[in-house]
Short mmCIF file of C-alpha atoms and ligand atoms in Angstrom, two decimals:
data_model
loop_
_atom_site.label_atom_id
_atom_site.label_comp_id
_atom_site.label_asym_id
_atom_site.label_seq_id
_atom_site.Cartn_x
_atom_site.Cartn_y
_atom_site.Cartn_z
CA MET S 1319 104.53 119.29 115.20
CA PHE S 1320 102.01 120.64 112.72
CA ASN S 1321 103.99 120.00 109.51
CA GLU S 1322 102.15 116.74 108.87
CA LEU S 1323 98.92 118.65 108.31
CA PHE S 1324 100.10 120.07 105.04
CA GLN S 1325 100.12 118.54 101.58
CA GLU S 1326 101.91 121.66 100.41
CA LYS S 1327 101.99 125.26 101.58
CA ASN S 1328 98.46 126.32 102.56
CA VAL S 1329 96.90 123.03 101.44
CA TYR S 1330 95.66 120.87 104.29
CA ARG S 1331 94.99 117.16 104.64
CA ASN S 1332 92.63 115.03 106.72
CA LEU S 1333 93.46 112.66 109.56
CA VAL S 1334 92.27 109.20 108.57
CA GLY S 1335 93.32 105.91 110.16
CA GLY S 1336 96.24 107.68 111.87
CA ARG S 1337 97.66 109.20 108.66
CA TRP S 1338 97.29 112.65 107.18
CA ILE S 1339 95.89 112.03 103.72
CA GLU S 1340 95.38 114.39 100.86
CA SER S 1341 92.26 114.84 98.79
CA LYS S 1342 91.90 111.88 96.37
CA THR S 1343 89.70 113.88 94.02
CA GLY S 1344 91.83 117.03 94.22
CA LYS S 1345 88.72 119.05 95.06
CA LEU S 1346 89.63 121.76 97.55
CA ILE S 1347 87.73 124.50 99.39
CA ASP S 1348 89.36 127.91 99.82
CA ILE S 1349 89.07 129.33 103.31
CA TYR S 1350 89.29 133.13 103.43
CA SER S 1351 89.80 135.20 106.55
CA PRO S 1352 86.78 137.22 107.68
CA ILE S 1353 89.29 139.88 108.79
CA ASP S 1354 90.63 140.91 105.40
CA GLY S 1355 89.52 138.34 102.85
CA SER S 1356 93.00 136.86 102.48
CA LEU S 1357 93.42 133.13 101.88
CA VAL S 1358 93.94 131.21 105.14
CA GLY S 1359 94.31 127.87 103.43
CA ARG S 1360 92.63 125.19 101.35
CA VAL S 1361 90.98 122.05 102.70
CA PRO S 1362 89.79 118.93 100.88
CA ALA S 1363 86.11 118.64 99.94
CA MET S 1364 85.86 114.94 100.69
CA SER S 1365 83.83 112.70 98.41
CA LYS S 1366 81.36 110.02 99.52
CA GLU S 1367 83.95 107.32 98.78
CA GLU S 1368 86.47 109.08 100.98
CA VAL S 1369 83.88 109.41 103.74
CA ASN S 1370 83.18 105.66 103.53
CA TYR S 1371 86.87 104.99 103.99
CA VAL S 1372 87.04 107.28 107.02
CA ILE S 1373 84.07 105.63 108.68
CA LYS S 1374 85.44 102.16 107.96
CA ASN S 1375 88.69 103.11 109.70
CA ALA S 1376 86.82 104.54 112.66
CA ASN S 1377 84.76 101.37 113.08
CA GLU S 1378 87.78 99.07 112.95
CA ALA S 1379 89.76 101.16 115.43
CA GLN S 1380 86.88 101.35 117.88
CA LYS S 1381 86.96 97.57 118.50
CA ASP S 1382 90.31 97.86 120.27
CA TRP S 1383 89.79 101.31 121.73
CA MET S 1384 86.69 100.20 123.67
CA ASN S 1385 88.89 97.81 125.64
CA TYR S 1386 91.69 100.29 126.26
CA PRO S 1387 92.08 100.86 130.03
CA ILE S 1388 90.42 104.03 131.24
CA ASN S 1389 93.58 105.19 133.01
CA LYS S 1390 95.55 104.90 129.74
CA LYS S 1391 92.90 106.85 127.85
CA ALA S 1392 93.09 109.50 130.55
CA GLU S 1393 96.89 109.73 130.16
CA ILE S 1394 96.44 110.48 126.45
CA LEU S 1395 93.93 113.20 127.25
CA TYR S 1396 96.22 114.76 129.85
CA ARG S 1397 98.96 114.91 127.21
CA ALA S 1398 96.58 116.53 124.71
CA ALA S 1399 95.64 119.15 127.29
CA ALA S 1400 99.30 119.89 128.03
CA ILE S 1401 100.06 120.34 124.31
CA LEU S 1402 97.12 122.71 123.93
CA ASP S 1403 98.39 124.83 126.81
CA GLU S 1404 101.89 124.91 125.30
CA ARG S 1405 100.57 125.79 121.84
CA ALA S 1406 97.79 128.15 122.90
CA GLU S 1407 99.40 131.29 121.47
CA GLU S 1408 100.28 129.64 118.16
CA MET S 1409 96.86 128.01 117.73
CA GLY S 1410 95.14 131.19 118.93
CA LYS S 1411 96.67 133.05 116.00
CA ILE S 1412 95.21 130.57 113.52
CA LEU S 1413 91.82 130.71 115.21
CA THR S 1414 91.81 134.50 115.05
CA TYR S 1415 92.82 134.52 111.41
CA GLU S 1416 90.23 131.93 110.42
CA THR S 1417 87.22 133.08 112.49
CA ALA S 1418 88.04 136.70 113.45
CA LYS S 1419 87.82 135.84 117.13
CA ASP S 1420 89.71 138.45 119.12
CA ARG S 1421 93.17 137.32 120.28
CA LYS S 1422 92.36 137.16 123.98
CA SER S 1423 89.19 135.10 123.46
CA ALA S 1424 90.98 132.86 120.95
CA VAL S 1425 93.77 131.97 123.37
CA GLY S 1426 91.14 131.73 126.10
CA GLU S 1427 89.21 129.20 124.00
CA ILE S 1428 92.27 127.01 123.75
CA ASN S 1429 93.17 127.13 127.44
CA ARG S 1430 89.54 126.46 128.34
CA THR S 1431 89.61 123.46 126.02
CA ALA S 1432 92.71 122.11 127.78
CA ASP S 1433 90.92 122.41 131.14
CA PHE S 1434 87.86 120.73 129.65
CA ILE S 1435 89.91 117.79 128.41
CA ARG S 1436 91.67 117.28 131.77
CA PHE S 1437 88.39 117.47 133.66
CA THR S 1438 86.84 114.94 131.26
CA ALA S 1439 89.66 112.47 131.86
CA ASP S 1440 89.18 112.81 135.62
CA ALA S 1441 85.40 112.54 135.40
CA ALA S 1442 85.59 109.35 133.35
CA LYS S 1443 87.97 107.81 135.90
CA SER S 1444 85.42 108.30 138.65
CA LEU S 1445 82.43 106.96 136.72
CA GLU S 1446 80.66 104.29 138.70
CA GLY S 1447 78.38 101.43 137.73
CA ASP S 1448 75.56 99.80 139.70
CA VAL S 1449 74.94 96.45 141.30
CA LEU S 1450 71.21 95.95 141.70
CA PRO S 1451 69.69 93.22 143.85
CA GLY S 1452 66.69 91.65 142.09
CA ASP S 1453 64.68 91.12 145.24
CA SER S 1454 63.91 94.84 145.63
CA PHE S 1455 61.21 94.22 143.05
CA PRO S 1456 57.98 92.54 144.19
CA GLY S 1457 57.84 88.81 143.53
CA THR S 1458 61.59 88.37 142.98
CA LYS S 1459 63.76 86.19 145.20
CA ARG S 1460 67.33 86.81 146.38
CA ASN S 1461 68.75 84.88 143.44
CA LYS S 1462 69.43 87.67 140.95
CA LEU S 1463 72.05 90.41 140.77
CA SER S 1464 72.36 92.88 137.90
CA PHE S 1465 75.81 94.34 137.18
CA VAL S 1466 75.32 97.56 135.25
CA ARG S 1467 78.14 99.45 133.61
CA ARG S 1468 78.39 101.92 130.79
CA VAL S 1469 79.60 100.82 127.38
CA PRO S 1470 80.38 102.86 124.27
CA LEU S 1471 77.99 103.42 121.36
CA GLY S 1472 80.51 102.86 118.54
CA VAL S 1473 81.45 105.64 116.11
CA VAL S 1474 80.46 109.16 117.18
CA LEU S 1475 80.05 111.81 114.52
CA ALA S 1476 81.03 115.19 116.00
CA ILE S 1477 79.79 118.23 114.06
CA SER S 1478 80.85 121.62 115.35
CA PRO S 1479 80.00 125.24 114.44
CA PHE S 1480 82.26 128.09 113.33
CA ASN S 1481 82.05 130.10 116.54
CA TYR S 1482 84.00 127.67 118.76
CA PRO S 1483 85.65 125.27 116.31
CA ILE S 1484 88.27 124.13 118.81
CA ASN S 1485 86.25 124.08 122.00
CA LEU S 1486 83.05 122.66 120.55
CA SER S 1487 85.00 119.99 118.67
CA ALA S 1488 87.05 118.98 121.71
CA SER S 1489 84.02 119.01 124.00
CA LYS S 1490 82.58 116.26 121.84
CA ILE S 1491 85.81 114.38 121.12
CA ALA S 1492 87.12 114.10 124.70
CA PRO S 1493 83.97 112.63 126.33
CA ALA S 1494 83.36 110.40 123.30
CA LEU S 1495 86.88 108.96 123.55
CA MET S 1496 86.73 108.48 127.32
CA ALA S 1497 83.46 106.58 126.87
CA GLY S 1498 85.28 104.22 124.46
CA ASN S 1499 83.94 105.48 121.14
CA SER S 1500 85.94 106.36 118.08
CA VAL S 1501 85.22 109.73 116.50
CA VAL S 1502 84.69 111.21 113.07
CA LEU S 1503 84.97 114.99 113.30
CA LYS S 1504 83.18 117.05 110.65
CA PRO S 1505 84.34 120.57 111.50
CA PRO S 1506 82.68 123.76 110.28
CA THR S 1507 84.11 124.73 106.90
CA GLN S 1508 85.06 128.14 108.28
CA GLY S 1509 86.94 126.70 111.24
CA SER S 1510 88.25 123.55 109.51
CA ILE S 1511 91.85 124.62 109.72
CA SER S 1512 91.75 125.32 113.45
CA SER S 1513 89.99 121.98 113.93
CA LEU S 1514 92.65 120.11 111.95
CA PHE S 1515 95.27 121.57 114.29
CA LEU S 1516 93.22 120.24 117.19
CA ALA S 1517 93.11 116.77 115.61
CA GLN S 1518 96.91 116.81 115.34
CA VAL S 1519 97.13 117.67 119.04
CA PHE S 1520 95.16 114.52 119.89
CA LYS S 1521 97.27 112.46 117.49
CA ALA S 1522 100.52 113.78 118.97
CA ALA S 1523 99.17 113.00 122.44
CA GLY S 1524 98.92 109.32 121.45
CA VAL S 1525 95.34 108.71 120.30
CA PRO S 1526 95.70 105.39 118.41
CA ASP S 1527 95.32 105.25 114.63
CA GLY S 1528 91.71 105.46 113.43
CA VAL S 1529 90.28 106.44 116.81
CA LEU S 1530 90.00 110.09 115.79
CA ASN S 1531 89.42 111.02 112.13
CA THR S 1532 88.45 114.17 110.29
CA VAL S 1533 86.21 114.88 107.30
CA THR S 1534 86.38 118.31 105.74
CA GLY S 1535 83.82 119.42 103.18
CA ARG S 1536 80.73 121.55 103.04
CA GLY S 1537 77.87 120.39 105.22
CA SER S 1538 75.48 121.25 102.40
CA GLU S 1539 77.30 118.82 100.10
CA ILE S 1540 78.48 115.96 102.28
CA GLY S 1541 76.43 116.45 105.48
CA ASP S 1542 73.35 114.38 104.63
CA TYR S 1543 75.51 111.50 103.49
CA ILE S 1544 77.57 111.32 106.69
CA VAL S 1545 74.71 111.76 109.14
CA THR S 1546 72.66 108.99 107.52
CA HIS S 1547 75.60 106.61 107.14
CA PRO S 1548 74.63 103.32 108.81
CA GLU S 1549 78.05 102.91 110.44
CA ILE S 1550 77.69 106.18 112.38
CA HIS S 1551 76.14 105.26 115.71
CA PHE S 1552 75.67 108.63 117.41
CA ILE S 1553 75.63 112.25 116.29
CA ASN S 1554 76.75 115.05 118.55
CA PHE S 1555 75.86 118.26 116.72
CA THR S 1556 76.20 121.93 117.62
CA GLY S 1557 74.93 124.51 115.17
CA SER S 1558 71.83 126.23 113.89
CA THR S 1559 68.31 125.06 114.58
CA ASP S 1560 67.59 124.71 110.85
CA VAL S 1561 70.45 122.27 110.28
CA GLY S 1562 69.83 120.45 113.58
CA ALA S 1563 66.15 119.95 112.77
CA HIS S 1564 67.03 118.73 109.28
CA ILE S 1565 69.49 116.18 110.70
CA SER S 1566 66.88 115.00 113.16
CA GLU S 1567 64.36 114.50 110.34
CA ILE S 1568 66.61 112.47 108.08
CA THR S 1569 68.35 110.26 110.63
CA SER S 1570 65.32 108.30 111.78
CA MET S 1571 66.19 106.33 114.93
CA LYS S 1572 69.84 107.33 115.22
CA PRO S 1573 70.55 108.78 118.69
CA LEU S 1574 71.37 112.48 118.67
CA LEU S 1575 72.63 115.20 120.96
CA LEU S 1576 71.70 118.57 119.49
CA GLU S 1577 72.80 121.97 120.79
CA LEU S 1578 71.12 124.60 118.64
CA GLY S 1579 70.22 128.25 118.41
CA GLY S 1580 68.94 130.55 121.12
CA LYS S 1581 67.20 133.83 121.86
CA ASP S 1582 68.34 134.25 125.46
CA ALA S 1583 66.42 136.90 127.38
CA ALA S 1584 67.82 139.06 130.17
CA ILE S 1585 64.91 139.95 132.45
CA VAL S 1586 65.60 143.09 134.46
CA LEU S 1587 63.36 143.92 137.41
CA GLU S 1588 62.81 147.26 139.15
CA ASP S 1589 64.78 146.22 142.26
CA SER S 1590 67.88 144.99 140.42
CA ASP S 1591 71.41 146.37 140.69
CA LEU S 1592 71.24 148.15 137.33
CA GLU S 1593 75.00 148.68 137.06
CA LEU S 1594 75.58 144.96 137.52
CA ALA S 1595 72.82 144.18 135.00
CA ALA S 1596 74.28 146.59 132.43
CA ASP S 1597 77.83 145.21 132.82
CA ASN S 1598 76.62 141.64 132.37
CA ILE S 1599 74.26 142.37 129.52
CA VAL S 1600 76.86 144.25 127.49
CA SER S 1601 79.54 141.59 127.85
CA GLY S 1602 76.90 138.87 127.40
CA ALA S 1603 75.46 140.41 124.25
CA PHE S 1604 78.51 141.76 122.45
CA SER S 1605 81.53 139.55 123.10
CA TYR S 1606 82.72 138.04 119.81
CA SER S 1607 80.20 140.39 118.19
CA GLY S 1608 77.31 138.40 119.64
CA GLN S 1609 78.24 135.24 117.73
CA ARG S 1610 77.57 132.96 120.68
CA CYS S 1611 74.58 130.69 121.12
CA THR S 1612 74.35 131.90 124.72
CA ALA S 1613 74.66 135.59 123.93
CA VAL S 1614 72.02 137.82 125.51
CA LYS S 1615 69.74 138.32 122.51
CA ARG S 1616 66.88 140.39 123.99
CA ILE S 1617 66.21 142.43 127.09
CA LEU S 1618 62.86 142.33 128.88
CA VAL S 1619 62.96 145.26 131.27
CA VAL S 1620 60.28 146.50 133.62
CA ASP S 1621 59.15 149.91 132.38
CA GLN S 1622 59.97 151.87 135.52
CA VAL S 1623 63.73 151.22 135.22
CA ALA S 1624 63.94 150.96 131.44
CA ASP S 1625 65.19 154.51 130.78
CA LYS S 1626 67.97 154.14 133.33
CA LEU S 1627 69.00 150.73 132.03
CA VAL S 1628 69.12 151.97 128.44
CA GLU S 1629 71.32 154.90 129.56
CA LEU S 1630 73.75 152.57 131.39
CA LEU S 1631 73.88 150.18 128.46
CA THR S 1632 74.60 152.99 126.01
CA GLU S 1633 77.48 154.32 128.11
CA ARG S 1634 79.08 150.89 128.04
CA ILE S 1635 78.35 150.06 124.40
CA LYS S 1636 80.00 153.31 123.27
CA LYS S 1637 83.25 152.12 124.81
CA LEU S 1638 83.41 148.79 122.95
CA LYS S 1639 86.38 148.69 120.64
CA VAL S 1640 85.37 147.88 117.05
CA GLY S 1641 87.66 146.56 114.34
CA ASP S 1642 90.63 144.27 113.94
CA PRO S 1643 90.52 141.22 116.24
CA ARG S 1644 94.32 141.07 116.26
CA GLU S 1645 94.45 144.36 118.15
CA GLU S 1646 94.41 144.33 121.93
CA GLY S 1647 90.99 144.99 123.43
CA THR S 1648 88.82 144.62 120.31
CA VAL S 1649 85.36 143.25 121.12
CA ILE S 1650 83.35 143.98 118.00
CA VAL S 1651 84.99 142.04 115.20
CA PRO S 1652 84.09 141.30 111.59
CA LEU S 1653 81.27 138.75 111.36
CA ILE S 1654 81.98 135.35 109.93
CA ASN S 1655 80.78 136.41 106.45
CA GLU S 1656 78.80 139.05 104.60
CA LYS S 1657 75.73 136.84 104.37
CA ALA S 1658 75.48 136.88 108.17
CA ALA S 1659 75.77 140.68 108.14
CA ASP S 1660 73.07 140.95 105.42
CA PHE S 1661 70.68 138.89 107.54
CA ILE S 1662 71.26 141.07 110.59
CA MET S 1663 70.64 144.23 108.59
CA GLU S 1664 67.34 142.75 107.36
CA LEU S 1665 66.24 142.39 110.99
CA VAL S 1666 67.41 145.94 111.71
CA GLU S 1667 65.51 147.38 108.73
CA ASP S 1668 62.37 145.53 109.73
CA ALA S 1669 62.60 146.86 113.31
CA LEU S 1670 63.18 150.44 112.15
CA GLN S 1671 60.28 150.32 109.71
CA LYS S 1672 57.98 149.11 112.47
CA GLY S 1673 59.00 151.92 114.82
CA ALA S 1674 61.91 150.69 116.96
CA LYS S 1675 64.05 153.48 118.38
CA ARG S 1676 67.71 153.35 117.37
CA VAL S 1677 69.60 154.24 120.54
CA TYR S 1678 73.12 153.47 119.38
CA GLY S 1679 74.98 152.21 116.32
CA GLU S 1680 74.24 152.38 112.62
CA LYS S 1681 77.36 151.64 110.61
CA ARG S 1682 77.93 148.55 108.57
CA GLU S 1683 80.91 148.04 106.29
CA GLY S 1684 81.02 144.68 104.56
CA ASN S 1685 80.93 142.08 107.32
CA LEU S 1686 81.71 144.54 110.12
CA ILE S 1687 78.68 145.87 111.99
CA GLU S 1688 79.11 148.26 114.90
CA PRO S 1689 77.24 147.41 118.11
CA MET S 1690 73.59 148.42 117.94
CA LEU S 1691 71.00 148.98 120.64
CA PHE S 1692 67.29 149.36 119.87
CA ASP S 1693 64.64 150.47 122.36
CA ASN S 1694 60.85 150.23 122.20
CA VAL S 1695 61.02 146.96 120.32
CA THR S 1696 57.56 145.47 119.94
CA LEU S 1697 56.39 141.94 119.43
CA ASP S 1698 55.51 142.37 115.76
CA MET S 1699 59.19 142.94 114.93
CA ARG S 1700 61.35 140.06 113.71
CA ILE S 1701 64.21 141.12 116.00
CA ALA S 1702 61.98 140.25 118.98
CA TRP S 1703 62.00 136.57 117.95
CA GLU S 1704 64.77 135.74 115.48
CA GLU S 1705 68.39 135.01 116.36
CA PRO S 1706 70.63 137.64 114.74
CA PHE S 1707 73.99 136.04 115.71
CA GLY S 1708 75.54 139.49 115.66
CA PRO S 1709 76.02 142.67 117.71
CA VAL S 1710 72.40 143.86 117.79
CA LEU S 1711 70.44 144.07 121.01
CA PRO S 1712 66.68 144.76 121.26
CA VAL S 1713 65.05 146.19 124.39
CA ILE S 1714 61.45 145.17 125.00
CA ARG S 1715 59.68 147.07 127.78
CA VAL S 1716 57.24 145.15 129.99
CA ASN S 1717 54.80 146.12 132.72
CA ASN S 1718 55.49 143.37 135.21
CA ILE S 1719 57.11 140.01 135.94
CA ASP S 1720 54.33 137.90 134.49
CA GLU S 1721 54.42 139.74 131.19
CA ALA S 1722 58.20 139.20 131.06
CA ILE S 1723 57.74 135.47 131.67
CA GLU S 1724 55.02 135.24 129.05
CA ILE S 1725 57.10 136.95 126.36
CA ALA S 1726 60.23 135.01 127.31
CA ASN S 1727 58.34 131.73 126.92
CA LYS S 1728 56.68 132.65 123.63
CA SER S 1729 60.03 132.22 121.91
CA GLU S 1730 60.54 129.04 119.91
CA TYR S 1731 63.96 128.83 121.63
CA GLY S 1732 64.75 127.69 125.16
CA LEU S 1733 68.48 127.80 125.80
CA GLN S 1734 69.09 130.13 128.78
CA SER S 1735 67.69 133.25 130.46
CA SER S 1736 69.01 135.73 133.00
CA VAL S 1737 67.06 137.35 135.79
CA PHE S 1738 68.38 140.49 137.46
CA THR S 1739 66.79 141.19 140.86
CA LYS S 1740 67.81 141.49 144.51
CA ASP S 1741 64.72 139.59 145.61
CA ILE S 1742 65.47 135.87 145.77
CA ASP S 1743 61.77 134.98 145.96
CA LYS S 1744 61.06 136.78 142.71
CA ALA S 1745 64.16 135.23 141.14
CA PHE S 1746 62.92 131.73 141.94
CA TYR S 1747 59.34 132.54 140.95
CA ILE S 1748 60.61 133.51 137.50
CA ALA S 1749 63.23 130.76 137.23
CA ASP S 1750 60.60 128.11 137.96
CA ARG S 1751 58.41 129.37 135.13
CA LEU S 1752 60.96 129.93 132.36
CA GLU S 1753 61.06 127.25 129.65
CA VAL S 1754 64.84 127.06 129.21
CA GLY S 1755 67.74 124.73 130.02
CA THR S 1756 69.39 127.11 132.51
CA VAL S 1757 68.40 130.27 134.35
CA GLN S 1758 71.19 132.57 135.52
CA ILE S 1759 70.36 134.78 138.48
CA ASN S 1760 72.25 138.10 138.45
CA ASN S 1761 74.64 137.00 135.72
CA LYS S 1762 74.77 136.98 131.95
CA THR S 1763 73.72 133.87 130.08
CA GLU S 1764 76.75 131.62 129.47
CA ARG S 1765 77.74 127.98 129.20
CA GLY S 1766 80.59 127.65 131.66
CA PRO S 1767 81.89 126.36 133.98
CA ASP S 1768 81.91 123.51 131.54
CA HIS S 1769 81.05 120.71 133.94
CA PHE S 1770 77.62 122.28 134.51
CA PRO S 1771 74.84 120.69 132.48
CA PHE S 1772 74.31 122.63 129.27
CA LEU S 1773 71.15 122.08 127.27
CA GLY S 1774 68.43 123.75 125.32
CA VAL S 1775 64.74 122.89 125.21
CA LYS S 1776 62.22 123.48 122.41
CA SER S 1777 64.09 124.55 119.24
CA SER S 1778 67.34 125.02 121.20
CA GLY S 1779 68.23 121.37 121.37
CA MET S 1780 67.84 117.83 122.53
CA GLY S 1781 69.93 116.04 125.16
CA THR S 1782 72.46 117.41 127.62
CA GLN S 1783 76.12 118.39 127.29
CA GLY S 1784 78.57 119.04 130.11
CA ILE S 1785 81.43 116.79 130.99
CA LYS S 1786 79.76 113.96 132.91
CA TYR S 1787 76.51 114.47 130.98
CA SER S 1788 78.32 114.20 127.65
CA ILE S 1789 80.06 110.98 128.71
CA GLU S 1790 76.69 109.57 129.71
CA ALA S 1791 75.09 110.70 126.45
CA MET S 1792 77.79 108.94 124.44
CA SER S 1793 77.56 105.65 126.30
CA ARG S 1794 74.76 103.37 127.36
CA PRO S 1795 74.09 101.11 130.30
CA LYS S 1796 74.73 97.42 129.76
CA ALA S 1797 73.52 94.94 132.30
CA VAL S 1798 74.87 91.47 133.02
CA VAL S 1799 72.48 89.56 135.26
CA LEU S 1800 73.86 86.89 137.52
CA ASN S 1801 71.28 84.21 138.26
CA PHE S 1802 71.89 81.83 141.15
CA ASN S 1803 70.28 78.43 141.19
CA LYS S 1804 69.45 78.85 144.86
CA ASP S 1805 68.62 81.84 147.00
CA TYR S 1806 71.80 82.96 148.69
P1 NAP R 839 75.41 125.76 110.99
O1 NAP R 839 75.38 126.48 109.72
O2 NAP R 839 74.19 125.02 111.42
O3 NAP R 839 76.66 124.75 110.89
C1 NAP R 839 77.02 123.92 111.95
C2 NAP R 839 77.75 122.71 111.42
O4 NAP R 839 76.85 121.90 110.68
C3 NAP R 839 78.90 123.05 110.47
O5 NAP R 839 79.94 122.14 110.68
C4 NAP R 839 78.25 122.83 109.11
O6 NAP R 839 79.18 122.57 108.07
C5 NAP R 839 77.43 121.60 109.40
N1 NAP R 839 76.36 121.30 108.47
C6 NAP R 839 75.71 122.14 107.63
N2 NAP R 839 74.77 121.45 106.93
C7 NAP R 839 74.84 120.17 107.35
C8 NAP R 839 74.13 118.98 107.01
N3 NAP R 839 73.16 118.95 106.11
N4 NAP R 839 74.47 117.84 107.64
C9 NAP R 839 75.45 117.83 108.55
N5 NAP R 839 76.16 118.92 108.92
C10 NAP R 839 75.84 120.07 108.32
O7 NAP R 839 75.79 126.72 112.22
P2 NAP R 839 76.94 127.81 112.31
O8 NAP R 839 76.57 128.97 111.45
O9 NAP R 839 78.27 127.17 112.14
O10 NAP R 839 76.82 128.23 113.86
C11 NAP R 839 75.93 129.20 114.31
C12 NAP R 839 74.68 128.55 114.89
O11 NAP R 839 75.05 127.59 115.84
C13 NAP R 839 73.82 129.55 115.65
O12 NAP R 839 72.47 129.29 115.37
C14 NAP R 839 74.13 129.26 117.11
O13 NAP R 839 73.12 129.63 118.00
C15 NAP R 839 74.36 127.79 117.07
N6 NAP R 839 75.21 127.37 118.19
C16 NAP R 839 74.62 126.68 119.22
C17 NAP R 839 75.37 126.31 120.31
C18 NAP R 839 74.75 125.56 121.47
O14 NAP R 839 75.50 124.95 122.22
N7 NAP R 839 73.44 125.59 121.65
C19 NAP R 839 76.72 126.63 120.37
C20 NAP R 839 77.28 127.32 119.30
C21 NAP R 839 76.52 127.68 118.21
P3 NAP R 839 79.62 123.75 107.08
O15 NAP R 839 80.36 124.75 107.91
O16 NAP R 839 80.45 123.05 106.09
O17 NAP R 839 78.36 124.31 106.50
O1 G3P R 840 78.07 129.39 121.47
C1 G3P R 840 78.92 128.45 122.08
C2 G3P R 840 78.45 127.96 123.42
O2 G3P R 840 79.08 126.79 123.77
C3 G3P R 840 78.52 129.02 124.47
O3 G3P R 840 79.66 129.11 125.22
O4 G3P R 840 81.08 130.24 126.88
O5 G3P R 840 80.18 131.49 124.93
O6 G3P R 840 78.67 130.79 126.78
P1 G3P R 840 79.92 130.47 125.99
#
């Protein structure tokens, strides 16, 4: 099924207008595995002319797709989900090789994506419109009825990050398609190959020609051109705050949905179940080496239980398996590249110089960093505020709840926070005051289940994802008003 993707061994093509086409310019990007530096494959670096052709195809195809019956669109999505489930092991291997995601999480990402796609098809089938009587409004007679339904926006540009190239591409594509849009997918360069496999799954499931297209190429080279292209009608972006803010600046009035970086805090109170808190914090902070936007990225713990919490965390962190993501049970895997590891070590050096206590972890070899825990982190340290996107966890001790809330809210980010306490009144007191999209009570910060609304405030994003919310974001209300000559 995946043979069509290849121009020749290891050289990939892009899906454009229903055909897999090779690079016209011959310019290719080598994708190396973060595991061992071996060549995973080569993808085209598309030129502006090629991008124009892709977008033209997407616009033409959308005219028919918007009138395609919802139940037929849903059938295509059900088929795509079934293929993903069948191919989960095979695609999981590619994902692991390309992004160093451990095998279990890689296969899990693909199965989760299949569930997401099925749920999206169902959700779109039960979308309802409105019929509004005009005479509810003062001064209006019973001679007006407004029929309101949702219509597509046109061509959606989906831009996904390296850490979930399959899931965060599909969670844009599926709702966009069900809303009647066509899609241009610009995958992360490191993650392009996995994303091209995903595109083939949609094609094999029956997505009509031109309705889903791909553009590979470096965001730094082709990104500005695509996002400002006048025939792109909506941008659904997940990635770093820097790139998201840049896109927002240069796209003027184009509608955007931005899911960006985070600095999620786990707030641990004196009355919490500390074992539960430690279990959640360790899996929340270190899975996929902390390369998740929703990873726990700082702990704000009340002083009187801080020693005990640090002890419980250390016991657990010591047991995390470090190394090759292809081996069963590995949690701490090589980071996506050495540059990411360099940045993390800068934050670590800064914290150590300013007096943070290293509780666990010091080794770094190339792009592999062992899990690290730092205590007595203070607010003058960069690690208190910046997003490492790696396996490094700072503990900040606080005196009371209000101090925890104040520090949590001082962050430029506002994705999620956790609160660990047995006192529901305190939990709600804190939850009400935190400036974030979601507060988790007695659980790690995390996105799923995927039909929940998922959003960041402040520098963490703009707009809301989540199945029904994504469909709404990628459509708009259109009203047709029926005017009667007489009151009825
Ligand atoms: P990134 O560097 O911002 O890249 C994200 C995507 O944007 C990639 O496809 C990238 O392409 C593309 N891009 C880069 N420059 C562009 C430009 N000028 N115009 C258009 N697209 C451009 O992020 P990342 O390193 O892949 O992912 C890690 C970041 O994403 C972290 O900050 C993390 O918190 C955030 N994230 C947020 C969420 C969320 O839902 N809130 C989820 C996951 C990740 P190239 O790969 O070719 O550069
Ligand atoms: O970082 C990706 C984002 O979508 C989080 O998903 O399941 O890791 O919380 P999850």
